[in-house]
Amino acid sequence: QKEVEQNSGPLSVPEGAIASLNCTYSDRGSQSFFWYRQYSGKSPELIMSIYSNGDKEDGRFTAQLNKASQYVSLLIRDSQPSDSATYLCAGFDSWGKLQFGAGTQVVVTP
Amino acid sequence: DAGVTQSPTHLIKTRGQHVTLRCSPISGHKSVSWYQQVLGQGPQFIFQYYEKEERGRGNFPDRFSARQFPNYSSELNVNALLLGDSALYLCASSPGQGGEQYFGPGTRLTVT
């Protein structure tokens, strides 16, 4: 079982709609979680970090963390074609190593 | 402020050769981490250095080694290259040992 699991997609989202991305993790000792956006051929770019249960909003992005269910999610509101990318979920494990999921590809269709 | 820089951008090596990749962190950041990313997968943790000491090592063979210099820049060395070492090698810096990590542009290594 991988430490961090994501649906690979692709997730097809109409322009202007909400994209919902999910991530589960296996290490109950994990405390800090991050969402990165990666365009094809580029390096990951940090878009959100979340450290406590609940929601955190930043512009069109909302991250949600539920430690009891070991679940992290990212919502992208008013999706734009420029949001088309692979979204990586990551979390520090109990040994302090940052573990990444395989990523979810999002395709925003005009 | 300049972000994380890495060199070279691209590299082609032959099996059995050795390679050195370099990384300069964001000014003021004291931690550098190295990752390997193959196509279709997320980055895999290789090493973390903080204050010039190794603070974590991923599940990679001893052919992989790294070090951090007094100015907090870092090198990743890979010996006896295998075809399977072909990947994007990413460096990330962070202010401390935990917390948010910021990635450089990566070095694309091709082993033939």
mmCIF file with all atom_site columns, N, CA and C in Angstrom, chain B residues 47-90:
data_model
loop_
_atom_site.group_PDB
_atom_site.id
_atom_site.type_symbol
_atom_site.label_atom_id
_atom_site.label_alt_id
_atom_site.label_comp_id
_atom_site.label_asym_id
_atom_site.label_entity_id
_atom_site.label_seq_id
_atom_site.pdbx_PDB_ins_code
_atom_site.Cartn_x
_atom_site.Cartn_y
_atom_site.Cartn_z
_atom_site.occupancy
_atom_site.B_iso_or_equiv
_atom_site.pdbx_formal_charge
_atom_site.auth_seq_id
_atom_site.auth_comp_id
_atom_site.auth_asym_id
_atom_site.auth_atom_id
_atom_site.pdbx_PDB_model_num
ATOM 1   N N  . PHE B 1 47 ? 16.930 12.221 -0.445  1.00 0.00 ? 47 PHE B N  1
ATOM 2   C CA . PHE B 1 47 ? 17.677 12.716 0.714   1.00 0.00 ? 47 PHE B CA 1
ATOM 3   C C  . PHE B 1 47 ? 17.090 14.038 1.192   1.00 0.00 ? 47 PHE B C  1
ATOM 4   N N  . GLN B 1 48 ? 17.297 14.314 2.480   1.00 0.00 ? 48 GLN B N  1
ATOM 5   C CA . GLN B 1 48 ? 17.142 15.641 3.002   1.00 0.00 ? 48 GLN B CA 1
ATOM 6   C C  . GLN B 1 48 ? 18.379 16.023 3.789   1.00 0.00 ? 48 GLN B C  1
ATOM 7   N N  . TYR B 1 49 ? 18.853 17.241 3.577   1.00 0.00 ? 49 TYR B N  1
ATOM 8   C CA . TYR B 1 49 ? 19.931 17.817 4.351   1.00 0.00 ? 49 TYR B CA 1
ATOM 9   C C  . TYR B 1 49 ? 19.434 19.081 5.029   1.00 0.00 ? 49 TYR B C  1
ATOM 10  N N  . TYR B 1 50 ? 19.809 19.213 6.280   1.00 0.00 ? 50 TYR B N  1
ATOM 11  C CA . TYR B 1 50 ? 19.470 20.404 7.056   1.00 0.00 ? 50 TYR B CA 1
ATOM 12  C C  . TYR B 1 50 ? 20.678 20.798 7.864   1.00 0.00 ? 50 TYR B C  1
ATOM 13  N N  . GLU B 1 51 ? 21.074 22.070 7.768   1.00 0.00 ? 51 GLU B N  1
ATOM 14  C CA . GLU B 1 51 ? 22.273 22.534 8.456   1.00 0.00 ? 51 GLU B CA 1
ATOM 15  C C  . GLU B 1 51 ? 23.463 21.613 8.181   1.00 0.00 ? 51 GLU B C  1
ATOM 16  N N  . LYS B 1 52 ? 23.592 21.212 6.911   1.00 0.00 ? 52 LYS B N  1
ATOM 17  C CA . LYS B 1 52 ? 24.745 20.467 6.408   1.00 0.00 ? 52 LYS B CA 1
ATOM 18  C C  . LYS B 1 52 ? 24.820 19.018 6.891   1.00 0.00 ? 52 LYS B C  1
ATOM 19  N N  . GLU B 1 53 ? 23.763 18.558 7.553   1.00 0.00 ? 53 GLU B N  1
ATOM 20  C CA . GLU B 1 53 ? 23.750 17.171 8.002   1.00 0.00 ? 53 GLU B CA 1
ATOM 21  C C  . GLU B 1 53 ? 22.601 16.416 7.315   1.00 0.00 ? 53 GLU B C  1
ATOM 22  N N  . GLU B 1 54 ? 22.827 15.146 7.009   1.00 0.00 ? 54 GLU B N  1
ATOM 23  C CA . GLU B 1 54 ? 21.771 14.314 6.452   1.00 0.00 ? 54 GLU B CA 1
ATOM 24  C C  . GLU B 1 54 ? 20.712 14.076 7.508   1.00 0.00 ? 54 GLU B C  1
ATOM 25  N N  . ARG B 1 55 ? 19.465 14.396 7.173   1.00 0.00 ? 55 ARG B N  1
ATOM 26  C CA . ARG B 1 55 ? 18.372 14.253 8.135   1.00 0.00 ? 55 ARG B CA 1
ATOM 27  C C  . ARG B 1 55 ? 17.358 13.199 7.687   1.00 0.00 ? 55 ARG B C  1
ATOM 28  N N  . GLY B 1 56 ? 17.519 12.688 6.500   1.00 0.00 ? 56 GLY B N  1
ATOM 29  C CA . GLY B 1 56 ? 16.607 11.658 6.025   1.00 0.00 ? 56 GLY B CA 1
ATOM 30  C C  . GLY B 1 56 ? 17.115 11.065 4.733   1.00 0.00 ? 56 GLY B C  1
ATOM 31  N N  . ARG B 1 57 ? 16.840 9.776  4.560   1.00 0.00 ? 57 ARG B N  1
ATOM 32  C CA . ARG B 1 57 ? 17.266 9.067  3.360   1.00 0.00 ? 57 ARG B CA 1
ATOM 33  C C  . ARG B 1 57 ? 16.115 8.190  2.898   1.00 0.00 ? 57 ARG B C  1
ATOM 34  N N  . GLY B 1 58 ? 15.819 8.231  1.628   1.00 0.00 ? 58 GLY B N  1
ATOM 35  C CA . GLY B 1 58 ? 14.765 7.398  1.066   1.00 0.00 ? 58 GLY B CA 1
ATOM 36  C C  . GLY B 1 58 ? 15.298 6.029  0.677   1.00 0.00 ? 58 GLY B C  1
ATOM 37  N N  . ASN B 1 59 ? 14.456 5.250  0.051   1.00 0.00 ? 59 ASN B N  1
ATOM 38  C CA . ASN B 1 59 ? 14.790 3.876  -0.302  1.00 0.00 ? 59 ASN B CA 1
ATOM 39  C C  . ASN B 1 59 ? 15.525 3.832  -1.639  1.00 0.00 ? 59 ASN B C  1
ATOM 40  N N  . PHE B 1 60 ? 16.723 4.340  -1.646  1.00 0.00 ? 60 PHE B N  1
ATOM 41  C CA . PHE B 1 60 ? 17.563 4.340  -2.846  1.00 0.00 ? 60 PHE B CA 1
ATOM 42  C C  . PHE B 1 60 ? 18.882 3.651  -2.522  1.00 0.00 ? 60 PHE B C  1
ATOM 43  N N  . PRO B 1 61 ? 19.508 3.021  -3.542  1.00 0.00 ? 61 PRO B N  1
ATOM 44  C CA . PRO B 1 61 ? 20.766 2.290  -3.287  1.00 0.00 ? 61 PRO B CA 1
ATOM 45  C C  . PRO B 1 61 ? 21.906 3.224  -2.921  1.00 0.00 ? 61 PRO B C  1
ATOM 46  N N  . ASP B 1 62 ? 22.982 2.626  -2.425  1.00 0.00 ? 62 ASP B N  1
ATOM 47  C CA . ASP B 1 62 ? 24.142 3.395  -1.994  1.00 0.00 ? 62 ASP B CA 1
ATOM 48  C C  . ASP B 1 62 ? 24.854 4.102  -3.138  1.00 0.00 ? 62 ASP B C  1
ATOM 49  N N  . ARG B 1 63 ? 24.472 3.796  -4.356  1.00 0.00 ? 63 ARG B N  1
ATOM 50  C CA . ARG B 1 63 ? 25.050 4.515  -5.504  1.00 0.00 ? 63 ARG B CA 1
ATOM 51  C C  . ARG B 1 63 ? 24.670 6.004  -5.460  1.00 0.00 ? 63 ARG B C  1
ATOM 52  N N  . PHE B 1 64 ? 23.628 6.299  -4.723  1.00 0.00 ? 64 PHE B N  1
ATOM 53  C CA . PHE B 1 64 ? 23.162 7.682  -4.565  1.00 0.00 ? 64 PHE B CA 1
ATOM 54  C C  . PHE B 1 64 ? 23.782 8.267  -3.294  1.00 0.00 ? 64 PHE B C  1
ATOM 55  N N  . SER B 1 65 ? 24.365 9.450  -3.419  1.00 0.00 ? 65 SER B N  1
ATOM 56  C CA . SER B 1 65 ? 24.902 10.139 -2.250  1.00 0.00 ? 65 SER B CA 1
ATOM 57  C C  . SER B 1 65 ? 24.709 11.632 -2.455  1.00 0.00 ? 65 SER B C  1
ATOM 58  N N  . ALA B 1 66 ? 24.818 12.372 -1.376  1.00 0.00 ? 66 ALA B N  1
ATOM 59  C CA . ALA B 1 66 ? 24.615 13.821 -1.468  1.00 0.00 ? 66 ALA B CA 1
ATOM 60  C C  . ALA B 1 66 ? 25.410 14.496 -0.371  1.00 0.00 ? 66 ALA B C  1
ATOM 61  N N  . ARG B 1 67 ? 25.528 15.787 -0.497  1.00 0.00 ? 67 ARG B N  1
ATOM 62  C CA . ARG B 1 67 ? 26.117 16.569 0.571   1.00 0.00 ? 67 ARG B CA 1
ATOM 63  C C  . ARG B 1 67 ? 25.600 17.995 0.472   1.00 0.00 ? 67 ARG B C  1
ATOM 64  N N  . GLN B 1 68 ? 25.725 18.711 1.583   1.00 0.00 ? 68 GLN B N  1
ATOM 65  C CA . GLN B 1 68 ? 25.324 20.115 1.627   1.00 0.00 ? 68 GLN B CA 1
ATOM 66  C C  . GLN B 1 68 ? 26.527 20.928 2.076   1.00 0.00 ? 68 GLN B C  1
ATOM 67  N N  . PHE B 1 69 ? 26.718 22.047 1.445   1.00 0.00 ? 69 PHE B N  1
ATOM 68  C CA . PHE B 1 69 ? 27.880 22.890 1.697   1.00 0.00 ? 69 PHE B CA 1
ATOM 69  C C  . PHE B 1 69 ? 27.564 23.990 2.710   1.00 0.00 ? 69 PHE B C  1
ATOM 70  N N  . PRO B 1 70 ? 28.601 24.672 3.237   1.00 0.00 ? 70 PRO B N  1
ATOM 71  C CA . PRO B 1 70 ? 28.361 25.732 4.220   1.00 0.00 ? 70 PRO B CA 1
ATOM 72  C C  . PRO B 1 70 ? 27.424 26.832 3.730   1.00 0.00 ? 70 PRO B C  1
ATOM 73  N N  . ASN B 1 71 ? 27.346 27.061 2.421   1.00 0.00 ? 71 ASN B N  1
ATOM 74  C CA . ASN B 1 71 ? 26.425 28.089 1.918   1.00 0.00 ? 71 ASN B CA 1
ATOM 75  C C  . ASN B 1 71 ? 25.031 27.494 1.642   1.00 0.00 ? 71 ASN B C  1
ATOM 76  N N  . TYR B 1 72 ? 24.803 26.274 2.080   1.00 0.00 ? 72 TYR B N  1
ATOM 77  C CA . TYR B 1 72 ? 23.524 25.545 2.005   1.00 0.00 ? 72 TYR B CA 1
ATOM 78  C C  . TYR B 1 72 ? 23.214 25.001 0.612   1.00 0.00 ? 72 TYR B C  1
ATOM 79  N N  . SER B 1 73 ? 24.064 25.238 -0.378  1.00 0.00 ? 73 SER B N  1
ATOM 80  C CA . SER B 1 73 ? 23.876 24.578 -1.662  1.00 0.00 ? 73 SER B CA 1
ATOM 81  C C  . SER B 1 73 ? 24.146 23.092 -1.496  1.00 0.00 ? 73 SER B C  1
ATOM 82  N N  . SER B 1 74 ? 23.770 22.317 -2.490  1.00 0.00 ? 74 SER B N  1
ATOM 83  C CA . SER B 1 74 ? 23.867 20.872 -2.333  1.00 0.00 ? 74 SER B CA 1
ATOM 84  C C  . SER B 1 74 ? 24.224 20.205 -3.651  1.00 0.00 ? 74 SER B C  1
ATOM 85  N N  . GLU B 1 75 ? 24.824 19.049 -3.540  1.00 0.00 ? 75 GLU B N  1
ATOM 86  C CA . GLU B 1 75 ? 25.111 18.193 -4.681  1.00 0.00 ? 75 GLU B CA 1
ATOM 87  C C  . GLU B 1 75 ? 24.497 16.818 -4.481  1.00 0.00 ? 75 GLU B C  1
ATOM 88  N N  . LEU B 1 76 ? 23.986 16.256 -5.556  1.00 0.00 ? 76 LEU B N  1
ATOM 89  C CA . LEU B 1 76 ? 23.539 14.860 -5.565  1.00 0.00 ? 76 LEU B CA 1
ATOM 90  C C  . LEU B 1 76 ? 24.456 14.113 -6.526  1.00 0.00 ? 76 LEU B C  1
ATOM 91  N N  . ASN B 1 77 ? 25.039 13.038 -6.062  1.00 0.00 ? 77 ASN B N  1
ATOM 92  C CA . ASN B 1 77 ? 25.921 12.212 -6.871  1.00 0.00 ? 77 ASN B CA 1
ATOM 93  C C  . ASN B 1 77 ? 25.301 10.838 -7.089  1.00 0.00 ? 77 ASN B C  1
ATOM 94  N N  . VAL B 1 78 ? 25.405 10.377 -8.313  1.00 0.00 ? 78 VAL B N  1
ATOM 95  C CA . VAL B 1 78 ? 24.938 9.030  -8.619  1.00 0.00 ? 78 VAL B CA 1
ATOM 96  C C  . VAL B 1 78 ? 26.057 8.302  -9.356  1.00 0.00 ? 78 VAL B C  1
ATOM 97  N N  . ASN B 1 79 ? 26.482 7.177  -8.805  1.00 0.00 ? 79 ASN B N  1
ATOM 98  C CA . ASN B 1 79 ? 27.548 6.375  -9.403  1.00 0.00 ? 79 ASN B CA 1
ATOM 99  C C  . ASN B 1 79 ? 26.965 5.205  -10.196 1.00 0.00 ? 79 ASN B C  1
ATOM 100 N N  . ALA B 1 80 ? 27.786 4.657  -11.083 1.00 0.00 ? 80 ALA B N  1
ATOM 101 C CA . ALA B 1 80 ? 27.429 3.438  -11.821 1.00 0.00 ? 80 ALA B CA 1
ATOM 102 C C  . ALA B 1 80 ? 26.012 3.524  -12.373 1.00 0.00 ? 80 ALA B C  1
ATOM 103 N N  . LEU B 1 81 ? 25.775 4.521  -13.195 1.00 0.00 ? 81 LEU B N  1
ATOM 104 C CA . LEU B 1 81 ? 24.431 4.805  -13.685 1.00 0.00 ? 81 LEU B CA 1
ATOM 105 C C  . LEU B 1 81 ? 23.812 3.604  -14.397 1.00 0.00 ? 81 LEU B C  1
ATOM 106 N N  . LEU B 1 82 ? 22.514 3.424  -14.135 1.00 0.00 ? 82 LEU B N  1
ATOM 107 C CA . LEU B 1 82 ? 21.711 2.399  -14.789 1.00 0.00 ? 82 LEU B CA 1
ATOM 108 C C  . LEU B 1 82 ? 20.659 3.075  -15.658 1.00 0.00 ? 82 LEU B C  1
ATOM 109 N N  . LEU B 1 83 ? 20.141 2.326  -16.627 1.00 0.00 ? 83 LEU B N  1
ATOM 110 C CA . LEU B 1 83 ? 19.088 2.881  -17.483 1.00 0.00 ? 83 LEU B CA 1
ATOM 111 C C  . LEU B 1 83 ? 17.918 3.387  -16.637 1.00 0.00 ? 83 LEU B C  1
ATOM 112 N N  . GLY B 1 84 ? 17.622 2.677  -15.559 1.00 0.00 ? 84 GLY B N  1
ATOM 113 C CA . GLY B 1 84 ? 16.504 3.023  -14.690 1.00 0.00 ? 84 GLY B CA 1
ATOM 114 C C  . GLY B 1 84 ? 16.694 4.296  -13.898 1.00 0.00 ? 84 GLY B C  1
ATOM 115 N N  . ASP B 1 85 ? 17.893 4.862  -13.955 1.00 0.00 ? 85 ASP B N  1
ATOM 116 C CA . ASP B 1 85 ? 18.128 6.137  -13.266 1.00 0.00 ? 85 ASP B CA 1
ATOM 117 C C  . ASP B 1 85 ? 17.655 7.323  -14.102 1.00 0.00 ? 85 ASP B C  1
ATOM 118 N N  . SER B 1 86 ? 17.249 7.067  -15.327 1.00 0.00 ? 86 SER B N  1
ATOM 119 C CA . SER B 1 86 ? 16.723 8.131  -16.177 1.00 0.00 ? 86 SER B CA 1
ATOM 120 C C  . SER B 1 86 ? 15.450 8.683  -15.541 1.00 0.00 ? 86 SER B C  1
ATOM 121 N N  . ALA B 1 87 ? 15.451 9.983  -15.288 1.00 0.00 ? 87 ALA B N  1
ATOM 122 C CA . ALA B 1 87 ? 14.337 10.597 -14.563 1.00 0.00 ? 87 ALA B CA 1
ATOM 123 C C  . ALA B 1 87 ? 14.559 12.103 -14.489 1.00 0.00 ? 87 ALA B C  1
ATOM 124 N N  . LEU B 1 88 ? 13.558 12.782 -13.923 1.00 0.00 ? 88 LEU B N  1
ATOM 125 C CA . LEU B 1 88 ? 13.694 14.189 -13.561 1.00 0.00 ? 88 LEU B CA 1
ATOM 126 C C  . LEU B 1 88 ? 14.131 14.242 -12.109 1.00 0.00 ? 88 LEU B C  1
ATOM 127 N N  . TYR B 1 89 ? 15.256 14.881 -11.843 1.00 0.00 ? 89 TYR B N  1
ATOM 128 C CA . TYR B 1 89 ? 15.754 15.006 -10.478 1.00 0.00 ? 89 TYR B CA 1
ATOM 129 C C  . TYR B 1 89 ? 15.434 16.409 -9.972  1.00 0.00 ? 89 TYR B C  1
ATOM 130 N N  . LEU B 1 90 ? 14.714 16.431 -8.893  1.00 0.00 ? 90 LEU B N  1
ATOM 131 C CA . LEU B 1 90 ? 14.207 17.679 -8.339  1.00 0.00 ? 90 LEU B CA 1
ATOM 132 C C  . LEU B 1 90 ? 14.882 17.993 -7.014  1.00 0.00 ? 90 LEU B C  1
#
